[in-house]
Coordinates of C-alpha atoms in Angstrom, one line a residue:
Chain A
M430 CA -110.1 101.3 6.0
S431 CA -112.2 103.4 8.4
N432 CA -111.1 106.9 9.3
K433 CA -113.0 106.7 12.6
P434 CA -111.0 107.6 15.7
L435 CA -109.8 104.8 18.0
V436 CA -111.1 105.2 21.5
P437 CA -111.0 102.9 24.5
A438 CA -114.0 100.7 24.9
I439 CA -113.8 101.4 28.6
D440 CA -112.2 104.7 29.6
G441 CA -109.1 104.7 31.7
W442 CA -108.5 101.0 31.9
H443 CA -105.4 100.9 29.7
T444 CA -103.0 103.2 27.9
M445 CA -103.4 103.8 24.2
D446 CA -99.8 103.7 23.0
A447 CA -98.0 101.1 20.8
K448 CA -96.9 99.1 23.8
P449 CA -100.0 99.4 26.0
H450 CA -100.3 98.7 29.7
L451 CA -103.4 98.1 31.8
I452 CA -103.9 100.9 34.3
G453 CA -104.3 99.6 37.8
S454 CA -103.6 101.0 41.2
Q455 CA -101.4 100.0 44.1
C456 CA -101.9 100.5 47.8
S457 CA -99.3 102.8 49.2
D458 CA -99.2 101.0 52.5
C459 CA -99.2 97.3 51.8
G460 CA -98.3 97.2 48.1
T461 CA -101.3 95.2 46.9
Y462 CA -102.2 95.9 43.2
F463 CA -105.7 96.3 41.9
F464 CA -107.2 95.9 38.4
P465 CA -109.5 97.6 37.7
A466 CA -107.9 100.4 39.6
Q467 CA -109.3 101.0 43.1
Y468 CA -108.6 104.2 45.1
Q469 CA -111.2 104.0 47.9
Y470 CA -110.4 101.0 50.1
C471 CA -107.7 98.3 50.2
R472 CA -109.1 94.8 50.0
N473 CA -106.2 93.3 51.9
P474 CA -107.9 92.4 55.2
A475 CA -104.8 93.4 57.1
C476 CA -104.7 96.9 55.6
D477 CA -107.1 99.9 56.0
S478 CA -105.2 102.3 53.8
T479 CA -107.0 104.9 51.7
D480 CA -103.9 106.0 49.9
F481 CA -103.3 104.6 46.4
L482 CA -101.1 105.2 43.4
E483 CA -102.0 104.8 39.8
V484 CA -99.7 102.2 38.2
Q485 CA -99.2 100.7 34.8
L486 CA -99.4 96.9 35.2
S487 CA -96.9 94.5 33.6
R488 CA -97.7 94.1 30.0
T489 CA -96.5 90.5 29.8
G490 CA -97.2 87.4 31.7
H491 CA -97.9 83.6 31.4
I492 CA -101.1 81.8 30.6
W493 CA -102.9 80.6 33.7
S494 CA -105.6 79.0 31.6
Y495 CA -107.5 79.6 28.4
T496 CA -110.6 78.8 26.5
N497 CA -112.7 80.3 23.7
A498 CA -116.2 81.6 22.9
C499 CA -117.9 79.6 20.2
Y500 CA -121.2 81.4 20.6
K501 CA -122.1 85.0 20.5
P502 CA -122.3 86.4 24.1
P503 CA -125.4 88.5 25.0
A504 CA -125.5 92.3 25.2
P505 CA -123.7 94.5 26.1
F506 CA -121.3 92.5 24.0
V507 CA -121.4 93.8 20.4
A508 CA -120.8 91.0 17.9
A509 CA -119.5 91.3 14.4
E510 CA -121.8 89.7 11.7
P511 CA -121.2 86.9 11.1
F512 CA -119.9 86.1 14.6
E513 CA -116.3 84.8 14.7
P514 CA -115.3 82.7 17.7
Y515 CA -112.4 84.1 19.7
A516 CA -110.0 82.7 22.3
I517 CA -109.8 84.0 25.9
A518 CA -106.9 83.8 28.2
G519 CA -106.3 84.3 31.9
V520 CA -102.7 85.6 32.2
Q521 CA -100.7 85.5 35.4
L522 CA -98.7 88.7 36.0
E523 CA -95.6 88.0 38.0
R524 CA -94.9 91.2 39.8
E525 CA -98.5 91.8 40.6
Q526 CA -99.2 88.1 41.4
M527 CA -102.6 88.3 39.8
V528 CA -104.5 86.8 36.9
V529 CA -106.1 89.1 34.3
L530 CA -108.6 87.9 31.8
G531 CA -108.9 89.1 28.2
Q532 CA -109.6 88.1 24.7
V533 CA -106.8 86.7 22.7
V534 CA -105.9 88.5 19.4
T535 CA -107.9 87.7 16.3
G536 CA -106.3 84.8 14.4
T537 CA -105.0 83.0 17.4
G538 CA -107.1 80.1 18.5
V539 CA -107.0 77.7 21.4
E540 CA -105.0 75.2 19.4
D541 CA -102.2 77.8 19.4
L542 CA -102.2 78.2 23.2
K543 CA -100.7 76.3 26.2
V544 CA -100.8 76.9 29.9
G545 CA -97.6 78.7 30.9
M546 CA -97.1 80.3 27.4
P547 CA -95.7 83.9 27.6
M548 CA -98.2 86.5 26.4
E549 CA -98.1 90.3 25.9
L550 CA -100.8 92.9 26.0
V551 CA -101.9 94.6 22.8
L552 CA -104.9 96.7 21.7
E553 CA -107.5 95.5 19.2
T554 CA -110.9 96.4 18.1
L555 CA -113.8 95.3 20.3
H556 CA -116.5 96.8 18.1
E557 CA -117.3 99.8 15.9
T558 CA -120.0 102.4 16.4
D559 CA -121.2 105.1 14.0
D560 CA -118.6 107.5 15.4
D561 CA -115.6 105.6 16.4
I562 CA -113.8 102.3 16.9
K563 CA -113.8 100.9 20.4
V564 CA -110.6 99.2 21.2
T565 CA -109.7 97.0 24.2
W566 CA -106.8 95.0 25.6
K567 CA -106.2 91.6 24.2
W568 CA -103.5 89.0 24.8
R569 CA -101.0 87.9 22.1
P570 CA -98.5 85.1 22.3
L571 CA -94.9 86.3 22.6
P572 CA -92.4 84.8 20.1
A573 CA -90.1 82.3 21.8
G574 CA -87.2 83.9 23.7
T575 CA -88.6 87.4 23.8
Y576 CA -90.2 87.3 27.3
P577 CA -88.6 90.1 29.2
E578 CA -86.5 89.1 32.2
T579 CA -87.9 92.0 34.2
G580 CA -91.4 90.8 33.9
A581 CA -92.5 94.3 33.1
Chain B
M89 CA -127.4 73.6 73.5
S90 CA -127.8 71.8 70.2
K91 CA -127.4 74.0 67.1
E92 CA -129.3 71.6 65.0
I93 CA -132.8 72.0 63.5
A94 CA -135.0 69.3 62.0
I95 CA -136.2 69.0 58.4
I96 CA -139.7 67.7 58.6
G97 CA -140.8 68.4 55.0
A98 CA -139.4 68.7 51.5
G99 CA -141.1 69.5 48.3
M100 CA -140.2 70.5 44.7
H101 CA -142.0 71.6 41.6
P102 CA -140.4 69.6 38.7
W103 CA -137.6 71.5 36.9
G104 CA -138.3 72.4 33.2
K105 CA -138.8 75.3 30.9
W106 CA -142.4 75.8 31.7
G107 CA -142.5 79.5 31.2
H108 CA -145.0 80.1 34.1
N109 CA -144.8 82.7 36.8
F110 CA -142.1 81.7 39.4
V111 CA -144.6 82.1 42.2
Q112 CA -146.6 79.2 41.0
Y113 CA -143.5 76.9 41.3
G114 CA -142.7 78.1 44.8
V115 CA -146.3 77.6 46.0
A116 CA -146.4 74.1 44.5
A117 CA -143.1 73.2 46.2
A118 CA -144.3 74.8 49.5
R119 CA -147.6 72.9 49.5
E120 CA -145.8 69.6 48.8
A121 CA -143.4 70.3 51.7
L122 CA -146.2 71.2 54.0
A123 CA -148.1 68.0 53.1
D124 CA -144.9 66.0 53.6
A125 CA -144.5 67.5 57.1
G126 CA -148.1 66.9 57.8
I127 CA -148.7 70.4 59.3
P128 CA -151.1 73.2 58.2
W129 CA -149.8 76.3 56.5
Q130 CA -151.2 78.4 59.4
D131 CA -148.6 76.8 61.7
I132 CA -145.7 78.3 59.8
R133 CA -144.4 81.4 61.7
F134 CA -141.5 82.4 59.4
V135 CA -141.3 82.4 55.7
S136 CA -137.8 82.6 54.3
G137 CA -137.6 83.1 50.6
G138 CA -134.7 82.9 48.1
A139 CA -134.9 85.9 45.9
T140 CA -134.9 85.9 42.1
V141 CA -133.7 89.0 40.2
R142 CA -135.2 88.0 36.9
C143 CA -138.9 88.2 37.7
G144 CA -139.3 91.8 38.7
Y145 CA -140.2 93.2 42.1
P146 CA -142.1 90.1 43.4
G147 CA -138.8 88.3 43.1
Y148 CA -136.9 90.8 45.1
V149 CA -139.3 90.3 48.0
A150 CA -139.8 86.6 47.4
G151 CA -140.5 85.7 51.1
A152 CA -143.5 88.1 51.2
T153 CA -144.6 87.1 47.7
F154 CA -144.8 83.4 48.6
A155 CA -146.5 84.2 51.9
Q156 CA -149.1 86.3 50.1
A157 CA -149.7 83.6 47.5
L158 CA -150.1 80.9 50.2
G159 CA -152.4 83.3 52.0
W160 CA -151.5 86.0 54.5
Q161 CA -151.6 84.4 58.0
G162 CA -149.4 86.8 60.0
A163 CA -146.0 84.9 59.7
E164 CA -142.8 86.9 59.7
V165 CA -141.0 87.0 56.3
N166 CA -137.4 87.2 55.1
T167 CA -135.8 87.3 51.7
S168 CA -132.2 86.3 50.9
Y169 CA -130.3 86.9 47.8
A170 CA -126.8 85.4 47.2
A171 CA -127.2 84.1 43.6
C172 CA -127.0 80.3 43.6
A173 CA -126.3 80.3 47.4
S174 CA -129.6 82.2 48.1
G175 CA -131.4 79.1 49.2
S176 CA -128.7 78.3 51.8
Q177 CA -128.8 81.8 53.2
A178 CA -132.6 81.6 53.4
L179 CA -132.2 78.3 55.3
A180 CA -129.6 80.0 57.6
A181 CA -132.1 82.8 58.3
A182 CA -134.7 80.2 59.3
R183 CA -132.2 78.3 61.4
N184 CA -131.2 81.5 63.3
K185 CA -134.9 82.3 64.0
I186 CA -135.5 78.8 65.3
L187 CA -132.4 78.6 67.4
A188 CA -133.0 82.0 68.9
G189 CA -136.4 80.7 70.1
E190 CA -138.3 83.2 68.0
C191 CA -140.2 80.6 66.0
E192 CA -140.7 76.9 66.1
V193 CA -141.4 76.0 62.5
A194 CA -140.5 77.8 59.2
L195 CA -140.9 77.5 55.5
V196 CA -137.8 77.9 53.3
V197 CA -138.7 78.3 49.6
G198 CA -137.1 79.4 46.4
A199 CA -138.3 79.4 42.8
D200 CA -137.3 80.9 39.4
T201 CA -138.4 81.4 35.9
T202 CA -135.3 81.8 33.7
P203 CA -134.8 83.3 30.2
K204 CA -133.4 81.3 27.3
G205 CA -129.7 81.2 26.6
F206 CA -126.9 82.9 28.4
L207 CA -127.6 84.6 31.7
A208 CA -127.1 88.3 30.9
P209 CA -126.2 91.3 33.2
A210 CA -128.4 94.3 34.0
G211 CA -128.6 96.9 31.2
G212 CA -127.1 100.4 30.7
Y213 CA -123.4 101.5 30.5
R214 CA -122.0 100.5 33.8
P215 CA -118.2 100.0 33.8
E216 CA -118.2 100.0 37.6
D217 CA -120.0 96.7 37.6
P218 CA -117.7 93.7 36.9
D219 CA -120.6 91.7 35.7
W220 CA -121.4 94.2 33.0
V221 CA -117.7 94.6 32.1
R222 CA -117.0 91.0 31.5
F223 CA -120.1 90.5 29.3
Y224 CA -119.0 93.7 27.3
L225 CA -115.6 92.1 26.8
G226 CA -117.1 88.8 25.7
I227 CA -116.7 86.7 28.8
T228 CA -119.7 84.6 29.7
N229 CA -120.3 82.1 32.5
P230 CA -119.0 79.1 30.5
T231 CA -115.7 81.0 30.1
Y232 CA -115.0 80.6 33.8
F233 CA -116.0 77.0 33.9
A234 CA -113.8 76.3 30.8
L235 CA -110.8 78.0 32.4
Y236 CA -111.1 75.8 35.4
A237 CA -111.6 72.7 33.2
R238 CA -108.5 73.5 31.2
R239 CA -106.5 73.9 34.5
R240 CA -107.6 70.4 35.5
M241 CA -106.4 69.0 32.2
D242 CA -103.1 70.8 32.5
V243 CA -102.4 70.2 36.2
Y244 CA -104.0 66.8 36.9
G245 CA -104.1 65.2 33.5
D246 CA -107.9 65.0 33.4
T247 CA -109.3 64.3 29.9
L248 CA -112.3 65.2 27.8
E249 CA -113.4 61.6 28.3
D250 CA -113.4 62.1 32.1
F251 CA -115.6 65.2 31.8
A252 CA -118.0 63.3 29.5
A253 CA -118.1 60.5 32.0
V254 CA -119.5 62.9 34.6
K255 CA -122.3 63.7 32.3
V256 CA -122.9 60.0 31.5
K257 CA -123.0 59.1 35.2
N258 CA -125.3 62.0 36.2
S259 CA -127.7 61.4 33.3
R260 CA -128.0 57.7 34.1
I261 CA -129.1 58.4 37.6
G262 CA -131.1 61.6 36.8
A263 CA -133.1 59.6 34.3
K264 CA -134.7 58.0 37.4
N265 CA -135.6 61.3 39.1
P266 CA -139.2 62.3 38.2
R267 CA -138.4 65.9 39.3
A268 CA -135.4 66.3 36.9
R269 CA -135.8 68.2 33.6
Y270 CA -133.5 66.0 31.5
R271 CA -134.3 62.4 31.9
K272 CA -132.4 60.8 29.0
C273 CA -129.4 58.6 29.4
F274 CA -126.6 60.2 27.4
S275 CA -123.5 58.4 26.2
A276 CA -119.9 59.6 25.9
E277 CA -120.5 59.7 22.2
D278 CA -123.5 62.0 22.7
V279 CA -121.4 64.4 24.7
A280 CA -118.5 64.3 22.1
A281 CA -121.0 65.0 19.3
S282 CA -122.5 68.1 21.1
A283 CA -121.4 71.6 20.0
M284 CA -118.2 73.1 21.5
V285 CA -119.3 76.1 23.6
A286 CA -116.1 77.1 25.5
D287 CA -113.2 74.8 24.7
P288 CA -112.7 72.2 26.3
L289 CA -116.4 72.2 27.3
R290 CA -119.2 71.2 25.0
L291 CA -122.9 71.9 25.3
M292 CA -123.5 68.8 27.2
D293 CA -120.7 69.5 29.7
I294 CA -122.5 72.8 30.8
C295 CA -125.7 73.0 32.8
A296 CA -128.7 74.7 31.3
T297 CA -130.9 77.3 33.0
S298 CA -134.3 76.0 34.1
D299 CA -137.6 76.9 35.8
G300 CA -138.2 75.2 39.1
G301 CA -139.1 75.5 42.8
A302 CA -138.0 73.8 46.0
A303 CA -139.1 74.1 49.6
L304 CA -138.3 72.8 53.1
I305 CA -140.2 72.8 56.3
V306 CA -137.7 73.2 59.2
C307 CA -138.3 73.3 62.9
S308 CA -136.9 73.0 66.4
L309 CA -136.0 69.6 67.6
E310 CA -138.6 70.0 70.3
Y311 CA -141.3 70.7 67.7
A312 CA -140.2 67.7 65.7
R313 CA -140.5 65.5 68.8
R314 CA -143.9 66.9 69.6
I315 CA -145.3 65.9 66.2
G316 CA -143.7 62.5 66.3
K317 CA -140.8 63.2 63.9
A318 CA -138.0 63.0 66.4
D319 CA -135.9 61.0 63.9
A320 CA -136.3 63.5 61.1
P321 CA -133.0 64.5 59.3
R322 CA -131.3 67.4 60.8
V323 CA -129.4 70.4 59.5
A324 CA -126.0 70.0 61.2
A325 CA -124.1 72.8 59.5
I326 CA -124.6 75.7 57.1
S327 CA -121.4 77.3 55.8
T328 CA -121.4 80.5 53.8
V329 CA -117.9 81.7 54.6
T330 CA -115.9 83.8 52.1
P331 CA -112.5 82.9 50.6
T332 CA -109.5 84.4 52.2
F333 CA -107.3 87.1 50.6
A334 CA -105.6 86.8 48.1
S335 CA -107.5 84.1 46.3
G336 CA -105.6 83.2 43.1
V337 CA -108.7 81.8 41.3
V338 CA -110.4 84.2 39.0
E339 CA -114.1 84.0 40.0
M340 CA -117.2 84.9 38.1
P341 CA -117.8 87.7 37.3
D342 CA -114.4 89.3 38.1
I343 CA -112.0 90.2 35.3
A344 CA -109.0 89.8 37.5
T345 CA -108.0 88.0 40.7
D346 CA -106.8 89.5 43.9
S347 CA -103.2 90.5 43.9
A348 CA -101.0 88.4 46.2
A349 CA -98.1 90.9 45.9
A350 CA -98.4 92.1 49.4
A351 CA -96.3 90.2 51.9
G352 CA -97.8 87.8 54.5
V353 CA -101.1 87.1 52.9
E354 CA -102.5 83.5 52.7
A355 CA -105.0 82.4 50.1
L356 CA -107.8 80.0 50.3
S357 CA -110.4 79.9 47.5
Y358 CA -114.1 79.9 48.6
R359 CA -114.5 76.3 47.3
S360 CA -111.8 75.2 49.7
S361 CA -112.9 77.4 52.6
I362 CA -116.6 76.6 52.7
P363 CA -116.4 72.9 53.5
L364 CA -113.8 73.4 56.2
K365 CA -116.3 75.5 58.2
A366 CA -119.2 73.1 57.5
Y367 CA -117.2 70.1 58.7
E368 CA -116.1 71.9 61.8
E369 CA -119.6 73.1 62.6
A370 CA -121.1 69.6 62.2
G371 CA -118.3 68.1 64.2
I372 CA -117.6 65.5 61.5
G373 CA -115.1 64.9 58.7
P374 CA -115.1 64.0 55.0
E375 CA -114.8 60.3 56.0
D376 CA -118.3 60.5 57.6
I377 CA -120.0 61.5 54.4
S378 CA -122.4 59.1 52.7
L379 CA -123.3 61.2 49.7
A380 CA -122.7 64.7 48.2
E381 CA -124.8 67.0 46.1
V382 CA -122.4 69.4 44.4
Y383 CA -122.8 72.3 42.0
D384 CA -121.9 70.8 38.6
L385 CA -122.3 74.0 36.6
S386 CA -119.9 72.0 34.3
T387 CA -118.9 68.4 34.3
A388 CA -115.3 69.4 35.2
L389 CA -116.6 71.5 38.2
E390 CA -118.1 68.4 39.8
L391 CA -114.5 67.0 40.0
D392 CA -113.2 70.3 41.5
W393 CA -116.0 70.2 44.2
I394 CA -115.3 66.6 45.1
E395 CA -111.7 67.6 45.9
D396 CA -112.7 70.8 47.7
L397 CA -115.0 68.7 49.9
K398 CA -112.0 66.5 50.6
L399 CA -113.9 63.4 49.5
T400 CA -110.8 62.6 47.5
P401 CA -107.2 63.9 47.6
R402 CA -106.6 66.9 45.4
G403 CA -106.2 65.8 41.7
E404 CA -107.7 62.4 42.2
A405 CA -111.4 62.9 41.6
A406 CA -111.2 61.8 38.0
A407 CA -109.5 58.5 39.1
W408 CA -112.3 57.9 41.5
L409 CA -114.8 58.7 38.8
R410 CA -113.2 56.2 36.4
K411 CA -113.4 53.5 39.1
G412 CA -117.1 54.2 39.7
D413 CA -116.5 55.5 43.2
T414 CA -118.6 58.6 42.7
A415 CA -121.6 56.7 41.1
L416 CA -124.5 55.1 42.9
G417 CA -123.1 52.1 44.7
G418 CA -119.6 53.6 44.8
R419 CA -117.6 54.8 47.8
I420 CA -119.1 58.3 47.9
P421 CA -122.0 58.8 45.4
V422 CA -122.0 62.3 44.1
N423 CA -125.1 64.0 42.6
V424 CA -127.5 61.0 42.8
S425 CA -130.3 63.5 42.1
G426 CA -128.8 63.8 38.6
G427 CA -127.3 67.2 39.6
L428 CA -127.4 70.3 37.5
A429 CA -126.7 68.1 34.5
C430 CA -130.2 66.8 34.7
F431 CA -132.0 69.7 36.4
G432 CA -130.4 72.8 34.9
E433 CA -130.0 75.7 37.2
A434 CA -133.0 77.5 38.8
V435 CA -130.9 79.9 40.8
P436 CA -132.8 80.6 44.1
A437 CA -134.2 77.1 44.3
Q438 CA -131.1 75.1 43.6
A439 CA -129.4 75.1 47.1
I440 CA -132.8 74.2 48.6
A441 CA -133.3 71.4 46.0
Q442 CA -129.9 69.9 47.1
V443 CA -131.1 69.7 50.7
C444 CA -134.4 68.2 49.5
E445 CA -132.5 65.4 47.9
L446 CA -130.4 64.8 51.0
T447 CA -133.6 64.7 53.1
W448 CA -135.2 62.0 50.9
Q449 CA -131.9 60.1 50.8
L450 CA -131.5 60.1 54.6
R451 CA -135.0 59.0 55.1
G452 CA -134.4 56.1 52.7
E453 CA -137.2 57.4 50.4
A454 CA -135.1 58.0 47.2
G455 CA -136.4 54.9 45.4
D456 CA -134.2 53.8 42.4
R457 CA -131.7 56.5 43.4
Q458 CA -131.3 55.4 47.0
V459 CA -127.8 55.4 48.5
K460 CA -127.8 52.4 50.8
G461 CA -127.4 53.3 54.5
A462 CA -127.1 57.0 53.9
R463 CA -126.5 58.8 57.2
V464 CA -124.8 62.1 56.4
G465 CA -124.9 64.2 53.3
I466 CA -123.2 67.4 52.2
T467 CA -124.1 70.0 49.6
A468 CA -121.9 72.6 47.9
N469 CA -122.8 75.4 45.6
Q470 CA -121.5 78.6 44.1
G471 CA -122.8 82.1 44.4
L472 CA -121.1 85.0 42.6
F473 CA -117.9 86.9 43.3
G474 CA -116.3 83.9 44.9
H475 CA -118.7 82.9 47.6
G476 CA -121.1 80.0 47.9
S477 CA -122.5 77.7 50.5
S478 CA -122.4 74.2 51.9
V479 CA -125.0 72.4 54.1
I480 CA -124.6 69.2 56.0
V481 CA -127.6 67.1 56.8
K482 CA -127.4 64.1 59.1
R483 CA -129.7 61.6 60.6

C-alpha cells in the first residue's frame, strides 16, 4: 500500500471527506446551479446576476445513461498499465435538475447498470504520480432501498 | 427580396487517410468546384474558409491560406471556425456578403488532415477548459455518442441490430460513392464482430476521422442567370441557432448539463432547435424534404437526427429504418452519400460536403445514388458545446 498523500485530481471540484460532495455554485437571484462552479455570470438567459454561493451538490441521483471506455483515452488521461476498461455514467441530480458525468467505481461494469438506477458519489484513484495519488469523483450503485428521500 | 443564393459549383477531394497537407485537399476541391461552375478563379471576389485547428497557423486562417494557394487575386477572405459546423458558418458568411450586394460570387472551402485515433484536446494543465477536463477524467467523444445510444435503447426500445442496420444501409450506398473513404458493403455480422468501443457502440458504429476537402461556388441569383445557370440549386436556409436554456442533454465536451432548477425556464436541445429555424427560413416543412444528409457520428445518432429533423415522429426512426424508409428508394432517403459511416469526419469540410451531395442530388447527377425526383434536401451537423448547423437546399 502506498503512503503517498491523496489529493484531488482537479482542485476544488469536490470535498475530500468520507461522504464526498461535488462543489458547485448557485445563483443567488434565480437559483440555477452550476457544475463546475461558476461565480462570474449566470447562464440563465433571464438572469444577469453576478452573485453566487458555493454549494455542495446532491451526492446521490439516478442514472440518465451509461456506457464504458474499452480503449485507453488519449492524454491528458493517465492510464494504468495494462489498461482496464471502466464504466461511465451520467447521473441526474433531482434538486439541481442536472446530469453530471463521471466514471463508475472500479469493479462495476455496464452489465451491472440500468437507466434509472440510484447512484452515490464516492472518491477513487484516477492515477498516481511520483508524489501523490490523484483522486476524483466516481459513481457507485446504491444498495436497494438506501436512496435517501431528501435527494441530498 | 429573395434571401436565396445559387450553388453553381461543387467539388471534393476524395476522403481518406492520405497524410498530405490539408491545403492540397482544399485546392483540389476548389478547382473542381470552379470547373463545375465554369468560371475562372479570378472572378471569385470572396473566399470563405472553414478553419482547421490541427494543422497549425495556416489552418487558423484557412480562407487566406486557400486564397494564397490558388493565387492571390485580390479577393476578400474570411475564416470561420465552429468545429463540424465550420463549413456552414463559412457558407453563411458568403451568403451574407452576396445578399448584402458586396460580392456576386464566392468560394466556400474547407479541408483537414486529421491525426490517427481519438481526437485529443490542446495540451497543458487547463482545468478551466471542459474539453481538457473530460479527457483527463477519461471521457472521449464516443462516450457521448454511447450515452445517447443507450438512452434510445432505454426510452424507445431501439436495439443493437437497429444500430447495425444503419451502418449496413450507409455502407451499401456509400460503396457507390467514388469520393467516400470506405467503399465496402458491410453486413450486420461484420458490425457485431467489430470491437466494442463504448457500450453499446462498436467500432463500426462510430465514424472515423479522415482527411478530405470540399468546396462550393455560390453566387447571387442574378449572377447565376447571367451565366445561364438560373435553374441551379439554391441555398434556402442556413440555421446555426443555439439550444435554449436549460438543455437537459449533456453535450460534448461538457461534464454536466445546464441546471433546470430555476423556475420558468424552457429547454430545447440544439438538435431540436436548429431544424425549426431552418424550416421557418426556407418556408417549408419536413413533409417537403426529398432527402437528408445528417451527422452520423454514430449509427444511433443518425436515428436521433431523423427525429430532430421531424422526418419521423419522436422514437420512430428505427421503425422507419426497419421498413427501408430511410434507404435509397424509401420515403425519405437519409445519407445517400454514405454519410460519415463511409467518409469519416474531416471536420471543416464535412458540412460543405453535405451540401455538395445535395447539390449533385438536386441536379440529378448522383448516378447510382440518385434519389428520384429530388427537389429539396436538408443537412444537419454537430459542432461542439451543443451547437451545430442545418442547411436547406432546393431547386
